[in-house]
Amino acid sequence: MESSMEDRAAQYHREMSRFIVEEVDEGSSPPSKSEPGKLARLSPTQFKELGTDVYDELIRRRTPDQGLPFLPVRDHYHPKRNQARQKLATLSRSKFVDLVHD
């Protein structure tokens, strides 16, 4: 199980790094420096969930032909998490790049 989590983390890191490079190559400003305060206050579980949700949103944004305006609700997620997942779709491109970078 630990290996699976490590594999998933490596996959997230690769995809998010590729996304940032592509955004900068397409003329977006490099990610701004942000304070680590908010993310540093997350519990390990919250940080893992946020990473998963940001990764899912990144994939959704990269595949617009799915016709999804936001991430779909997952029955096994808490309603607040589902709401936060949907809110990711409202982030501007630059704000989303900053979040991926963080």
PDB file of N, CA and C in Angstrom:
ATOM      1  N   MET A   1       0.832  -1.196   0.000  1.00  0.00           N
ATOM      2  CA  MET A   1       0.000   0.000   0.000  1.00  0.00           C
ATOM      3  C   MET A   1       0.872   1.255   0.000  1.00  0.00           C
ATOM      4  N   GLU A   2       1.940   1.250   0.756  1.00  0.00           N
ATOM      5  CA  GLU A   2       2.843   2.393   0.822  1.00  0.00           C
ATOM      6  C   GLU A   2       3.418   2.690  -0.565  1.00  0.00           C
ATOM      7  N   SER A   3       3.785   1.632  -1.297  1.00  0.00           N
ATOM      8  CA  SER A   3       4.321   1.804  -2.635  1.00  0.00           C
ATOM      9  C   SER A   3       3.292   2.464  -3.550  1.00  0.00           C
ATOM     10  N   SER A   4       2.035   2.070  -3.423  1.00  0.00           N
ATOM     11  CA  SER A   4       0.980   2.655  -4.233  1.00  0.00           C
ATOM     12  C   SER A   4       0.842   4.150  -3.950  1.00  0.00           C
ATOM     13  N   MET A   5       0.918   4.534  -2.698  1.00  0.00           N
ATOM     14  CA  MET A   5       0.836   5.952  -2.335  1.00  0.00           C
ATOM     15  C   MET A   5       2.037   6.711  -2.895  1.00  0.00           C
ATOM     16  N   GLU A   6       3.213   6.098  -2.816  1.00  0.00           N
ATOM     17  CA  GLU A   6       4.411   6.740  -3.354  1.00  0.00           C
ATOM     18  C   GLU A   6       4.318   6.871  -4.868  1.00  0.00           C
ATOM     19  N   ASP A   7       3.802   5.840  -5.524  1.00  0.00           N
ATOM     20  CA  ASP A   7       3.632   5.891  -6.975  1.00  0.00           C
ATOM     21  C   ASP A   7       2.660   7.000  -7.364  1.00  0.00           C
ATOM     22  N   ARG A   8       1.574   7.096  -6.628  1.00  0.00           N
ATOM     23  CA  ARG A   8       0.573   8.134  -6.901  1.00  0.00           C
ATOM     24  C   ARG A   8       1.170   9.522  -6.679  1.00  0.00           C
ATOM     25  N   ALA A   9       1.922   9.694  -5.601  1.00  0.00           N
ATOM     26  CA  ALA A   9       2.553  10.988  -5.322  1.00  0.00           C
ATOM     27  C   ALA A   9       3.535  11.352  -6.436  1.00  0.00           C
ATOM     28  N   ALA A  10       4.289  10.370  -6.912  1.00  0.00           N
ATOM     29  CA  ALA A  10       5.231  10.619  -8.001  1.00  0.00           C
ATOM     30  C   ALA A  10       4.493  11.012  -9.274  1.00  0.00           C
ATOM     31  N   GLN A  11       3.369  10.349  -9.543  1.00  0.00           N
ATOM     32  CA  GLN A  11       2.566  10.670 -10.722  1.00  0.00           C
ATOM     33  C   GLN A  11       2.024  12.092 -10.614  1.00  0.00           C
ATOM     34  N   TYR A  12       1.500  12.461  -9.455  1.00  0.00           N
ATOM     35  CA  TYR A  12       0.976  13.813  -9.247  1.00  0.00           C
ATOM     36  C   TYR A  12       2.082  14.834  -9.484  1.00  0.00           C
ATOM     37  N   HIS A  13       3.253  14.564  -8.922  1.00  0.00           N
ATOM     38  CA  HIS A  13       4.382  15.497  -9.049  1.00  0.00           C
ATOM     39  C   HIS A  13       4.777  15.663 -10.515  1.00  0.00           C
ATOM     40  N   ARG A  14       4.871  14.563 -11.251  1.00  0.00           N
ATOM     41  CA  ARG A  14       5.239  14.640 -12.674  1.00  0.00           C
ATOM     42  C   ARG A  14       4.224  15.471 -13.457  1.00  0.00           C
ATOM     43  N   GLU A  15       2.945  15.165 -13.260  1.00  0.00           N
ATOM     44  CA  GLU A  15       1.901  15.874 -14.012  1.00  0.00           C
ATOM     45  C   GLU A  15       1.841  17.349 -13.645  1.00  0.00           C
ATOM     46  N   MET A  16       1.964  17.655 -12.372  1.00  0.00           N
ATOM     47  CA  MET A  16       1.892  19.049 -11.940  1.00  0.00           C
ATOM     48  C   MET A  16       3.111  19.829 -12.417  1.00  0.00           C
ATOM     49  N   SER A  17       4.285  19.206 -12.381  1.00  0.00           N
ATOM     50  CA  SER A  17       5.497  19.863 -12.884  1.00  0.00           C
ATOM     51  C   SER A  17       5.373  20.119 -14.382  1.00  0.00           C
ATOM     52  N   ARG A  18       4.883  19.137 -15.115  1.00  0.00           N
ATOM     53  CA  ARG A  18       4.693  19.287 -16.565  1.00  0.00           C
ATOM     54  C   ARG A  18       3.707  20.421 -16.844  1.00  0.00           C
ATOM     55  N   PHE A  19       2.636  20.492 -16.057  1.00  0.00           N
ATOM     56  CA  PHE A  19       1.634  21.534 -16.226  1.00  0.00           C
ATOM     57  C   PHE A  19       2.255  22.922 -16.049  1.00  0.00           C
ATOM     58  N   ILE A  20       3.052  23.093 -15.012  1.00  0.00           N
ATOM     59  CA  ILE A  20       3.672  24.400 -14.755  1.00  0.00           C
ATOM     60  C   ILE A  20       4.598  24.781 -15.896  1.00  0.00           C
ATOM     61  N   VAL A  21       5.421  23.849 -16.367  1.00  0.00           N
ATOM     62  CA  VAL A  21       6.335  24.119 -17.476  1.00  0.00           C
ATOM     63  C   VAL A  21       5.547  24.505 -18.727  1.00  0.00           C
ATOM     64  N   GLU A  22       4.486  23.784 -19.024  1.00  0.00           N
ATOM     65  CA  GLU A  22       3.655  24.095 -20.193  1.00  0.00           C
ATOM     66  C   GLU A  22       3.036  25.476 -20.071  1.00  0.00           C
ATOM     67  N   GLU A  23       2.562  25.817 -18.890  1.00  0.00           N
ATOM     68  CA  GLU A  23       1.941  27.136 -18.689  1.00  0.00           C
ATOM     69  C   GLU A  23       2.957  28.248 -18.917  1.00  0.00           C
ATOM     70  N   VAL A  24       4.154  28.093 -18.398  1.00  0.00           N
ATOM     71  CA  VAL A  24       5.193  29.110 -18.577  1.00  0.00           C
ATOM     72  C   VAL A  24       5.591  29.171 -20.044  1.00  0.00           C
ATOM     73  N   ASP A  25       5.718  28.019 -20.701  1.00  0.00           N
ATOM     74  CA  ASP A  25       6.059  27.984 -22.126  1.00  0.00           C
ATOM     75  C   ASP A  25       4.995  28.662 -22.980  1.00  0.00           C
ATOM     76  N   GLU A  26       3.733  28.599 -22.558  1.00  0.00           N
ATOM     77  CA  GLU A  26       2.639  29.215 -23.310  1.00  0.00           C
ATOM     78  C   GLU A  26       2.496  30.705 -23.011  1.00  0.00           C
ATOM     79  N   GLY A  27       3.392  31.235 -22.212  1.00  0.00           N
ATOM     80  CA  GLY A  27       3.374  32.668 -21.959  1.00  0.00           C
ATOM     81  C   GLY A  27       2.786  33.086 -20.637  1.00  0.00           C
ATOM     82  N   SER A  28       2.331  32.143 -19.838  1.00  0.00           N
ATOM     83  CA  SER A  28       1.829  32.501 -18.513  1.00  0.00           C
ATOM     84  C   SER A  28       2.995  32.958 -17.658  1.00  0.00           C
ATOM     85  N   SER A  29       2.714  33.818 -16.737  1.00  0.00           N
ATOM     86  CA  SER A  29       3.746  34.250 -15.804  1.00  0.00           C
ATOM     87  C   SER A  29       4.161  33.082 -14.938  1.00  0.00           C
ATOM     88  N   PRO A  30       5.439  33.030 -14.568  1.00  0.00           N
ATOM     89  CA  PRO A  30       5.847  31.974 -13.643  1.00  0.00           C
ATOM     90  C   PRO A  30       5.035  32.082 -12.357  1.00  0.00           C
ATOM     91  N   PRO A  31       4.821  30.971 -11.683  1.00  0.00           N
ATOM     92  CA  PRO A  31       4.049  31.008 -10.437  1.00  0.00           C
ATOM     93  C   PRO A  31       4.634  32.020  -9.455  1.00  0.00           C
ATOM     94  N   SER A  32       3.749  32.730  -8.770  1.00  0.00           N
ATOM     95  CA  SER A  32       4.201  33.714  -7.797  1.00  0.00           C
ATOM     96  C   SER A  32       4.634  33.017  -6.518  1.00  0.00           C
ATOM     97  N   LYS A  33       5.488  33.674  -5.814  1.00  0.00           N
ATOM     98  CA  LYS A  33       5.924  33.136  -4.520  1.00  0.00           C
ATOM     99  C   LYS A  33       4.778  33.316  -3.537  1.00  0.00           C
ATOM    100  N   SER A  34       4.449  32.280  -2.824  1.00  0.00           N
ATOM    101  CA  SER A  34       3.362  32.384  -1.860  1.00  0.00           C
ATOM    102  C   SER A  34       3.867  31.991  -0.485  1.00  0.00           C
ATOM    103  N   GLU A  35       3.121  32.423   0.483  1.00  0.00           N
ATOM    104  CA  GLU A  35       3.475  32.075   1.849  1.00  0.00           C
ATOM    105  C   GLU A  35       3.075  30.632   2.117  1.00  0.00           C
ATOM    106  N   PRO A  36       3.947  29.875   2.769  1.00  0.00           N
ATOM    107  CA  PRO A  36       3.609  28.476   3.039  1.00  0.00           C
ATOM    108  C   PRO A  36       2.598  28.323   4.169  1.00  0.00           C
ATOM    109  N   GLY A  37       2.190  29.410   4.785  1.00  0.00           N
ATOM    110  CA  GLY A  37       1.341  29.365   5.957  1.00  0.00           C
ATOM    111  C   GLY A  37       0.102  28.515   5.848  1.00  0.00           C
ATOM    112  N   LYS A  38      -0.724  28.767   4.852  1.00  0.00           N
ATOM    113  CA  LYS A  38      -1.997  28.061   4.749  1.00  0.00           C
ATOM    114  C   LYS A  38      -1.804  26.565   4.514  1.00  0.00           C
ATOM    115  N   LEU A  39      -0.946  26.221   3.583  1.00  0.00           N
ATOM    116  CA  LEU A  39      -0.733  24.803   3.298  1.00  0.00           C
ATOM    117  C   LEU A  39       0.000  24.105   4.433  1.00  0.00           C
ATOM    118  N   ALA A  40       0.866  24.831   5.106  1.00  0.00           N
ATOM    119  CA  ALA A  40       1.617  24.237   6.210  1.00  0.00           C
ATOM    120  C   ALA A  40       0.716  23.891   7.390  1.00  0.00           C
ATOM    121  N   ARG A  41      -0.426  24.545   7.476  1.00  0.00           N
ATOM    122  CA  ARG A  41      -1.355  24.282   8.583  1.00  0.00           C
ATOM    123  C   ARG A  41      -2.269  23.083   8.324  1.00  0.00           C
ATOM    124  N   LEU A  42      -2.229  22.550   7.112  1.00  0.00           N
ATOM    125  CA  LEU A  42      -3.075  21.389   6.810  1.00  0.00           C
ATOM    126  C   LEU A  42      -2.514  20.138   7.475  1.00  0.00           C
ATOM    127  N   SER A  43      -3.409  19.278   7.909  1.00  0.00           N
ATOM    128  CA  SER A  43      -2.973  17.982   8.443  1.00  0.00           C
ATOM    129  C   SER A  43      -2.467  17.145   7.266  1.00  0.00           C
ATOM    130  N   PRO A  44      -1.714  16.091   7.536  1.00  0.00           N
ATOM    131  CA  PRO A  44      -1.266  15.230   6.432  1.00  0.00           C
ATOM    132  C   PRO A  44      -2.433  14.700   5.585  1.00  0.00           C
ATOM    133  N   THR A  45      -3.527  14.345   6.235  1.00  0.00           N
ATOM    134  CA  THR A  45      -4.693  13.840   5.497  1.00  0.00           C
ATOM    135  C   THR A  45      -5.286  14.935   4.619  1.00  0.00           C
ATOM    136  N   GLN A  46      -5.430  16.141   5.158  1.00  0.00           N
ATOM    137  CA  GLN A  46      -5.975  17.257   4.389  1.00  0.00           C
ATOM    138  C   GLN A  46      -5.060  17.594   3.205  1.00  0.00           C
ATOM    139  N   PHE A  47      -3.749  17.558   3.442  1.00  0.00           N
ATOM    140  CA  PHE A  47      -2.797  17.863   2.384  1.00  0.00           C
ATOM    141  C   PHE A  47      -2.891  16.823   1.263  1.00  0.00           C
ATOM    142  N   LYS A  48      -3.008  15.556   1.639  1.00  0.00           N
ATOM    143  CA  LYS A  48      -3.144  14.472   0.656  1.00  0.00           C
ATOM    144  C   LYS A  48      -4.426  14.652  -0.153  1.00  0.00           C
ATOM    145  N   GLU A  49      -5.524  14.965   0.526  1.00  0.00           N
ATOM    146  CA  GLU A  49      -6.797  15.161  -0.164  1.00  0.00           C
ATOM    147  C   GLU A  49      -6.730  16.361  -1.106  1.00  0.00           C
ATOM    148  N   LEU A  50      -6.110  17.447  -0.647  1.00  0.00           N
ATOM    149  CA  LEU A  50      -5.976  18.625  -1.500  1.00  0.00           C
ATOM    150  C   LEU A  50      -5.133  18.288  -2.727  1.00  0.00           C
ATOM    151  N   GLY A  51      -4.036  17.572  -2.525  1.00  0.00           N
ATOM    152  CA  GLY A  51      -3.201  17.171  -3.657  1.00  0.00           C
ATOM    153  C   GLY A  51      -3.976  16.345  -4.662  1.00  0.00           C
ATOM    154  N   THR A  52      -4.782  15.415  -4.172  1.00  0.00           N
ATOM    155  CA  THR A  52      -5.608  14.585  -5.049  1.00  0.00           C
ATOM    156  C   THR A  52      -6.616  15.436  -5.808  1.00  0.00           C
ATOM    157  N   ASP A  53      -7.255  16.354  -5.110  1.00  0.00           N
ATOM    158  CA  ASP A  53      -8.282  17.191  -5.736  1.00  0.00           C
ATOM    159  C   ASP A  53      -7.677  18.149  -6.768  1.00  0.00           C
ATOM    160  N   VAL A  54      -6.520  18.722  -6.465  1.00  0.00           N
ATOM    161  CA  VAL A  54      -5.850  19.613  -7.419  1.00  0.00           C
ATOM    162  C   VAL A  54      -5.423  18.811  -8.645  1.00  0.00           C
ATOM    163  N   TYR A  55      -4.904  17.613  -8.428  1.00  0.00           N
ATOM    164  CA  TYR A  55      -4.532  16.744  -9.552  1.00  0.00           C
ATOM    165  C   TYR A  55      -5.760  16.422 -10.413  1.00  0.00           C
ATOM    166  N   ASP A  56      -6.871  16.063  -9.776  1.00  0.00           N
ATOM    167  CA  ASP A  56      -8.096  15.763 -10.518  1.00  0.00           C
ATOM    168  C   ASP A  56      -8.555  16.973 -11.334  1.00  0.00           C
ATOM    169  N   GLU A  57      -8.462  18.169 -10.745  1.00  0.00           N
ATOM    170  CA  GLU A  57      -8.852  19.391 -11.451  1.00  0.00           C
ATOM    171  C   GLU A  57      -7.903  19.665 -12.615  1.00  0.00           C
ATOM    172  N   LEU A  58      -6.623  19.407 -12.424  1.00  0.00           N
ATOM    173  CA  LEU A  58      -5.654  19.584 -13.492  1.00  0.00           C
ATOM    174  C   LEU A  58      -6.025  18.688 -14.681  1.00  0.00           C
ATOM    175  N   ILE A  59      -6.334  17.435 -14.412  1.00  0.00           N
ATOM    176  CA  ILE A  59      -6.727  16.503 -15.467  1.00  0.00           C
ATOM    177  C   ILE A  59      -8.025  16.967 -16.132  1.00  0.00           C
ATOM    178  N   ARG A  60      -8.977  17.450 -15.328  1.00  0.00           N
ATOM    179  CA  ARG A  60     -10.241  17.946 -15.898  1.00  0.00           C
ATOM    180  C   ARG A  60      -9.980  19.123 -16.837  1.00  0.00           C
ATOM    181  N   ARG A  61      -9.110  20.027 -16.429  1.00  0.00           N
ATOM    182  CA  ARG A  61      -8.810  21.192 -17.270  1.00  0.00           C
ATOM    183  C   ARG A  61      -8.075  20.794 -18.543  1.00  0.00           C
ATOM    184  N   ARG A  62      -7.285  19.755 -18.485  1.00  0.00           N
ATOM    185  CA  ARG A  62      -6.530  19.311 -19.655  1.00  0.00           C
ATOM    186  C   ARG A  62      -7.393  18.535 -20.644  1.00  0.00           C
ATOM    187  N   THR A  63      -8.529  18.044 -20.216  1.00  0.00           N
ATOM    188  CA  THR A  63      -9.392  17.257 -21.099  1.00  0.00           C
ATOM    189  C   THR A  63     -10.775  17.906 -21.173  1.00  0.00           C
ATOM    190  N   PRO A  64     -10.844  19.073 -21.817  1.00  0.00           N
ATOM    191  CA  PRO A  64     -12.110  19.807 -21.854  1.00  0.00           C
ATOM    192  C   PRO A  64     -13.215  19.110 -22.638  1.00  0.00           C
ATOM    193  N   ASP A  65     -12.865  18.139 -23.455  1.00  0.00           N
ATOM    194  CA  ASP A  65     -13.883  17.450 -24.237  1.00  0.00           C
ATOM    195  C   ASP A  65     -14.811  16.590 -23.383  1.00  0.00           C
ATOM    196  N   GLN A  66     -14.513  16.465 -22.087  1.00  0.00           N
ATOM    197  CA  GLN A  66     -15.388  15.715 -21.191  1.00  0.00           C
ATOM    198  C   GLN A  66     -16.679  16.470 -20.918  1.00  0.00           C
ATOM    199  N   GLY A  67     -16.675  17.769 -21.136  1.00  0.00           N
ATOM    200  CA  GLY A  67     -17.870  18.569 -20.937  1.00  0.00           C
ATOM    201  C   GLY A  67     -18.253  18.781 -19.486  1.00  0.00           C
ATOM    202  N   LEU A  68     -17.315  18.623 -18.583  1.00  0.00           N
ATOM    203  CA  LEU A  68     -17.589  18.807 -17.156  1.00  0.00           C
ATOM    204  C   LEU A  68     -17.208  20.230 -16.743  1.00  0.00           C
ATOM    205  N   PRO A  69     -18.157  21.012 -16.222  1.00  0.00           N
ATOM    206  CA  PRO A  69     -17.821  22.367 -15.799  1.00  0.00           C
ATOM    207  C   PRO A  69     -17.019  22.399 -14.490  1.00  0.00           C
ATOM    208  N   PHE A  70     -17.064  21.295 -13.752  1.00  0.00           N
ATOM    209  CA  PHE A  70     -16.307  21.160 -12.505  1.00  0.00           C
ATOM    210  C   PHE A  70     -16.189  19.679 -12.186  1.00  0.00           C
ATOM    211  N   LEU A  71     -15.415  19.360 -11.171  1.00  0.00           N
ATOM    212  CA  LEU A  71     -15.224  17.961 -10.802  1.00  0.00           C
ATOM    213  C   LEU A  71     -16.543  17.354 -10.328  1.00  0.00           C
ATOM    214  N   PRO A  72     -16.809  16.129 -10.722  1.00  0.00           N
ATOM    215  CA  PRO A  72     -18.056  15.495 -10.300  1.00  0.00           C
ATOM    216  C   PRO A  72     -18.076  15.186  -8.803  1.00  0.00           C
ATOM    217  N   VAL A  73     -19.267  15.169  -8.253  1.00  0.00           N
ATOM    218  CA  VAL A  73     -19.452  14.834  -6.838  1.00  0.00           C
ATOM    219  C   VAL A  73     -19.129  13.361  -6.639  1.00  0.00           C
ATOM    220  N   ARG A  74     -18.406  13.084  -5.587  1.00  0.00           N
ATOM    221  CA  ARG A  74     -18.098  11.698  -5.231  1.00  0.00           C
ATOM    222  C   ARG A  74     -18.884  11.377  -3.970  1.00  0.00           C
ATOM    223  N   ASP A  75     -19.727  10.362  -4.029  1.00  0.00           N
ATOM    224  CA  ASP A  75     -20.595  10.008  -2.904  1.00  0.00           C
ATOM    225  C   ASP A  75     -19.829   9.688  -1.631  1.00  0.00           C
ATOM    226  N   HIS A  76     -18.631   9.139  -1.767  1.00  0.00           N
ATOM    227  CA  HIS A  76     -17.876   8.734  -0.583  1.00  0.00           C
ATOM    228  C   HIS A  76     -17.031   9.883   0.008  1.00  0.00           C
ATOM    229  N   TYR A  77     -17.103  11.083  -0.598  1.00  0.00           N
ATOM    230  CA  TYR A  77     -16.412  12.248  -0.043  1.00  0.00           C
ATOM    231  C   TYR A  77     -17.392  13.055   0.804  1.00  0.00           C
ATOM    232  N   HIS A  78     -16.852  13.720   1.815  1.00  0.00           N
ATOM    233  CA  HIS A  78     -17.644  14.614   2.651  1.00  0.00           C
ATOM    234  C   HIS A  78     -18.205  15.741   1.771  1.00  0.00           C
ATOM    235  N   PRO A  79     -19.422  16.215   2.054  1.00  0.00           N
ATOM    236  CA  PRO A  79     -20.002  17.294   1.237  1.00  0.00           C
ATOM    237  C   PRO A  79     -19.108  18.531   1.128  1.00  0.00           C
ATOM    238  N   LYS A  80     -18.408  18.888   2.204  1.00  0.00           N
ATOM    239  CA  LYS A  80     -17.524  20.062   2.140  1.00  0.00           C
ATOM    240  C   LYS A  80     -16.361  19.830   1.179  1.00  0.00           C
ATOM    241  N   ARG A  81     -15.870  18.592   1.144  1.00  0.00           N
ATOM    242  CA  ARG A  81     -14.790  18.293   0.193  1.00  0.00           C
ATOM    243  C   ARG A  81     -15.318  18.380  -1.233  1.00  0.00           C
ATOM    244  N   ASN A  82     -16.493  17.843  -1.479  1.00  0.00           N
ATOM    245  CA  ASN A  82     -17.076  17.947  -2.814  1.00  0.00           C
ATOM    246  C   ASN A  82     -17.267  19.401  -3.216  1.00  0.00           C
ATOM    247  N   GLN A  83     -17.692  20.220  -2.280  1.00  0.00           N
ATOM    248  CA  GLN A  83     -17.888  21.641  -2.559  1.00  0.00           C
ATOM    249  C   GLN A  83     -16.546  22.303  -2.891  1.00  0.00           C
ATOM    250  N   ALA A  84     -15.518  21.972  -2.128  1.00  0.00           N
ATOM    251  CA  ALA A  84     -14.181  22.530  -2.379  1.00  0.00           C
ATOM    252  C   ALA A  84     -13.654  22.066  -3.739  1.00  0.00           C
ATOM    253  N   ARG A  85     -13.914  20.810  -4.087  1.00  0.00           N
ATOM    254  CA  ARG A  85     -13.488  20.287  -5.391  1.00  0.00           C
ATOM    255  C   ARG A  85     -14.155  21.074  -6.517  1.00  0.00           C
ATOM    256  N   GLN A  86     -15.431  21.401  -6.361  1.00  0.00           N
ATOM    257  CA  GLN A  86     -16.133  22.172  -7.381  1.00  0.00           C
ATOM    258  C   GLN A  86     -15.614  23.605  -7.446  1.00  0.00           C
ATOM    259  N   LYS A  87     -15.219  24.137  -6.304  1.00  0.00           N
ATOM    260  CA  LYS A  87     -14.717  25.510  -6.263  1.00  0.00           C
ATOM    261  C   LYS A  87     -13.388  25.653  -7.011  1.00  0.00           C
ATOM    262  N   LEU A  88     -12.628  24.564  -7.118  1.00  0.00           N
ATOM    263  CA  LEU A  88     -11.365  24.619  -7.863  1.00  0.00           C
ATOM    264  C   LEU A  88     -11.598  25.078  -9.306  1.00  0.00           C
ATOM    265  N   ALA A  89     -12.737  24.740  -9.871  1.00  0.00           N
ATOM    266  CA  ALA A  89     -13.041  25.117 -11.253  1.00  0.00           C
ATOM    267  C   ALA A  89     -13.205  26.627 -11.412  1.00  0.00           C
ATOM    268  N   THR A  90     -13.486  27.330 -10.319  1.00  0.00           N
ATOM    269  CA  THR A  90     -13.695  28.778 -10.401  1.00  0.00           C
ATOM    270  C   THR A  90     -12.391  29.564 -10.327  1.00  0.00           C
ATOM    271  N   LEU A  91     -11.290  28.885 -10.004  1.00  0.00           N
ATOM    272  CA  LEU A  91     -10.010  29.588  -9.917  1.00  0.00           C
ATOM    273  C   LEU A  91      -9.560  30.031 -11.299  1.00  0.00           C
ATOM    274  N   SER A  92      -9.047  31.239 -11.369  1.00  0.00           N
ATOM    275  CA  SER A  92      -8.496  31.707 -12.641  1.00  0.00           C
ATOM    276  C   SER A  92      -7.295  30.837 -12.995  1.00  0.00           C
ATOM    277  N   ARG A  93      -6.903  30.924 -14.232  1.00  0.00           N
ATOM    278  CA  ARG A  93      -5.753  30.130 -14.686  1.00  0.00           C
ATOM    279  C   ARG A  93      -4.515  30.432 -13.859  1.00  0.00           C
ATOM    280  N   SER A  94      -4.238  31.709 -13.621  1.00  0.00           N
ATOM    281  CA  SER A  94      -3.032  32.069 -12.862  1.00  0.00           C
ATOM    282  C   SER A  94      -3.118  31.603 -11.413  1.00  0.00           C
ATOM    283  N   LYS A  95      -4.279  31.716 -10.803  1.00  0.00           N
ATOM    284  CA  LYS A  95      -4.438  31.246  -9.416  1.00  0.00           C
ATOM    285  C   LYS A  95      -4.291  29.733  -9.341  1.00  0.00           C
ATOM    286  N   PHE A  96      -4.810  29.034 -10.350  1.00  0.00           N
ATOM    287  CA  PHE A  96      -4.682  27.582 -10.355  1.00  0.00           C
ATOM    288  C   PHE A  96      -3.209  27.187 -10.538  1.00  0.00           C
ATOM    289  N   VAL A  97      -2.497  27.873 -11.407  1.00  0.00           N
ATOM    290  CA  VAL A  97      -1.066  27.592 -11.587  1.00  0.00           C
ATOM    291  C   VAL A  97      -0.331  27.805 -10.266  1.00  0.00           C
ATOM    292  N   ASP A  98      -0.665  28.882  -9.556  1.00  0.00           N
ATOM    293  CA  ASP A  98      -0.030  29.127  -8.251  1.00  0.00           C
ATOM    294  C   ASP A  98      -0.324  27.999  -7.278  1.00  0.00           C
ATOM    295  N   LEU A  99      -1.569  27.521  -7.253  1.00  0.00           N
ATOM    296  CA  LEU A  99      -1.936  26.437  -6.348  1.00  0.00           C
ATOM    297  C   LEU A  99      -1.200  25.159  -6.711  1.00  0.00           C
ATOM    298  N   VAL A 100      -1.114  24.849  -7.989  1.00  0.00           N
ATOM    299  CA  VAL A 100      -0.376  23.656  -8.418  1.00  0.00           C
ATOM    300  C   VAL A 100       1.081  23.776  -8.005  1.00  0.00           C
ATOM    301  N   HIS A 101       1.636  24.956  -8.163  1.00  0.00           N
ATOM    302  CA  HIS A 101       3.049  25.182  -7.806  1.00  0.00           C
ATOM    303  C   HIS A 101       3.285  24.989  -6.326  1.00  0.00           C
ATOM    304  N   ASP A 102       2.346  25.447  -5.502  1.00  0.00           N
ATOM    305  CA  ASP A 102       2.497  25.332  -4.047  1.00  0.00           C
ATOM    306  C   ASP A 102       2.480  23.873  -3.642  1.00  0.00           C
TER     307      ASP A 102
END
